[in-house]
Structure formats: C-alpha cells, structure tokens
Short mmCIF file of C-alpha atoms in Angstrom, two decimals:
data_model
loop_
_atom_site.label_atom_id
_atom_site.label_comp_id
_atom_site.label_asym_id
_atom_site.label_seq_id
_atom_site.Cartn_x
_atom_site.Cartn_y
_atom_site.Cartn_z
CA UNK A 1 0.00 0.00 0.00
CA UNK A 2 2.86 2.40 0.83
CA UNK A 3 4.47 1.82 -2.58
CA UNK A 4 1.17 2.59 -4.32
CA UNK A 5 0.60 5.83 -2.38
CA UNK A 6 4.17 6.99 -2.80
CA UNK A 7 4.21 6.28 -6.52
CA UNK A 8 0.89 8.05 -7.12
CA UNK A 9 2.11 11.04 -5.09
CA UNK A 10 5.29 11.26 -7.17
CA UNK A 11 3.44 10.87 -10.48
CA UNK A 12 0.82 13.44 -9.45
CA UNK A 13 3.56 15.92 -8.54
CA UNK A 14 5.06 15.53 -12.03
CA UNK A 15 1.65 15.87 -13.67
CA UNK A 16 0.86 19.00 -11.66
CA UNK A 17 4.24 20.43 -12.62
CA UNK A 18 3.59 19.61 -16.28
CA UNK A 19 -0.01 20.90 -16.07
CA UNK A 20 -0.78 20.28 -19.75
CA UNK A 21 -4.08 22.17 -19.67
CA UNK A 22 -3.01 25.14 -17.55
CA UNK A 23 -5.32 24.26 -14.65
CA UNK A 24 -2.78 25.23 -11.96
CA UNK A 25 -3.68 22.42 -9.55
CA UNK A 26 -3.35 23.33 -5.89
CA UNK A 27 -3.13 27.06 -6.54
CA UNK A 28 -5.66 29.47 -4.97
CA UNK A 29 -7.51 30.11 -8.25
CA UNK A 30 -6.65 26.75 -9.78
CA UNK A 31 -8.03 23.26 -9.90
CA UNK A 32 -7.86 20.92 -6.88
CA UNK A 33 -4.43 19.49 -6.04
CA UNK A 34 -5.60 16.05 -7.21
CA UNK A 35 -6.95 17.27 -10.58
CA UNK A 36 -4.81 14.80 -12.54
CA UNK A 37 -5.36 11.91 -10.10
CA UNK A 38 -7.32 9.80 -12.60
CA UNK A 39 -4.40 9.94 -15.02
CA UNK A 40 -1.78 9.48 -12.30
CA UNK A 41 -3.19 6.13 -11.18
CA UNK A 42 -2.73 4.17 -14.44
CA UNK A 43 0.69 5.76 -14.94
CA UNK A 44 1.69 4.72 -11.40
CA UNK A 45 0.29 1.24 -12.00
CA UNK A 46 2.45 0.84 -15.12
CA UNK A 47 5.54 2.05 -13.26
CA UNK A 48 4.90 -0.39 -10.42
CA UNK A 49 4.13 -3.34 -12.70
CA UNK A 50 6.81 -2.78 -15.35
CA UNK A 51 9.33 -0.46 -13.69
CA UNK A 52 9.09 1.89 -16.69
CA UNK A 53 6.53 3.58 -18.89
CA UNK A 54 6.82 4.51 -22.56
CA UNK A 55 5.64 7.56 -24.50
CA UNK A 56 3.10 5.34 -26.28
CA UNK A 57 1.70 4.11 -22.96
CA UNK A 58 1.35 7.65 -21.60
CA UNK A 59 -0.32 8.70 -24.85
CA UNK A 60 -2.74 5.76 -24.57
CA UNK A 61 -3.66 6.77 -21.01
CA UNK A 62 -4.16 10.36 -22.09
CA UNK A 63 -6.22 9.28 -25.07
CA UNK A 64 -8.55 7.35 -22.78
CA UNK A 65 -9.26 10.35 -20.56
CA UNK A 66 -9.04 13.27 -22.99
CA UNK A 67 -9.64 11.78 -26.46
CA UNK A 68 -6.20 12.97 -27.56
CA UNK A 69 -2.67 11.73 -26.90
CA UNK A 70 -0.53 13.84 -24.59
CA UNK A 71 1.98 14.52 -27.37
CA UNK A 72 -0.76 16.38 -29.29
CA UNK A 73 -1.40 18.55 -26.25
CA UNK A 74 2.15 19.49 -25.27
CA UNK A 75 4.27 18.27 -28.19
CA UNK A 76 6.45 15.22 -28.64
CA UNK A 77 9.60 16.66 -27.05
CA UNK A 78 7.76 17.80 -23.91
CA UNK A 79 6.07 14.39 -23.69
CA UNK A 80 9.45 12.68 -23.98
CA UNK A 81 10.86 14.85 -21.17
CA UNK A 82 7.81 14.06 -19.02
CA UNK A 83 8.22 10.32 -19.64
CA UNK A 84 11.94 10.58 -18.83
CA UNK A 85 11.00 12.29 -15.55
CA UNK A 86 8.49 9.53 -14.79
CA UNK A 87 11.11 6.88 -15.47
CA UNK A 88 13.57 8.74 -13.22
CA UNK A 89 11.29 8.43 -10.21
CA UNK A 90 12.48 6.04 -7.50
CA UNK A 91 11.85 2.53 -8.76
CA UNK A 92 8.80 1.20 -6.97
CA UNK A 93 9.07 -2.32 -5.69
CA UNK A 94 6.29 -4.20 -4.03
CA UNK A 95 5.38 -7.77 -3.23
CA UNK A 96 2.73 -9.08 -5.59
CA UNK A 97 -0.73 -7.87 -4.66
CA UNK A 98 0.43 -5.01 -2.39
CA UNK A 99 -0.83 -2.11 -4.51
CA UNK A 100 -4.56 -2.06 -4.01
#
C-alpha cells in the first residue's frame, strides 16, 4: 500500500508540474491538487508493474481520458521529457498484490 501511495504522489507531482491544460492544480484560483489523479493512477500502475513507462503508454492513457494523446497537447519533445521524468522516479518495488 505504501508503494502505491508513494508512486501516485510522485506521479501526481510531475503531472501537476507539467499541467498540460493550464489548470494550476493546488493554486488558490486553480483546480484541486488532485486534478490529474485519474491519469496518475494508471501511470503509477504501469511504473509499479513494469518499472518503466513509454511515450506510447502515456499517450494511450491520455487518449482514454481526454480523447487525444498527450503529445498532441504538449508536443512530442515535452512528452518525452515528461516520460523521462516519470522513469527517473524512484523505482517502486512491491510484493505481488500489495498495490490495491
């Protein structure tokens, strides 16, 4: 459970920093701090399960929630930097079944 929470927290921080739609999560006039939580969870799940995530996987997650891949929102280079940042997070390790 700790691995799951920590990984989501780290992914959400990166998503809030990226803020692809300019929603300024957590700011006084912005969206709630957890605005990108629905997208953070499948990204965190992939990082926990596979240890890495690809640009294509992030785009697929974004496509599911926003009907467009992330690279169309922020550009391919920015998406690649974001994915590099995700893959630079501390490697989550958990015993099987400890992420729910």
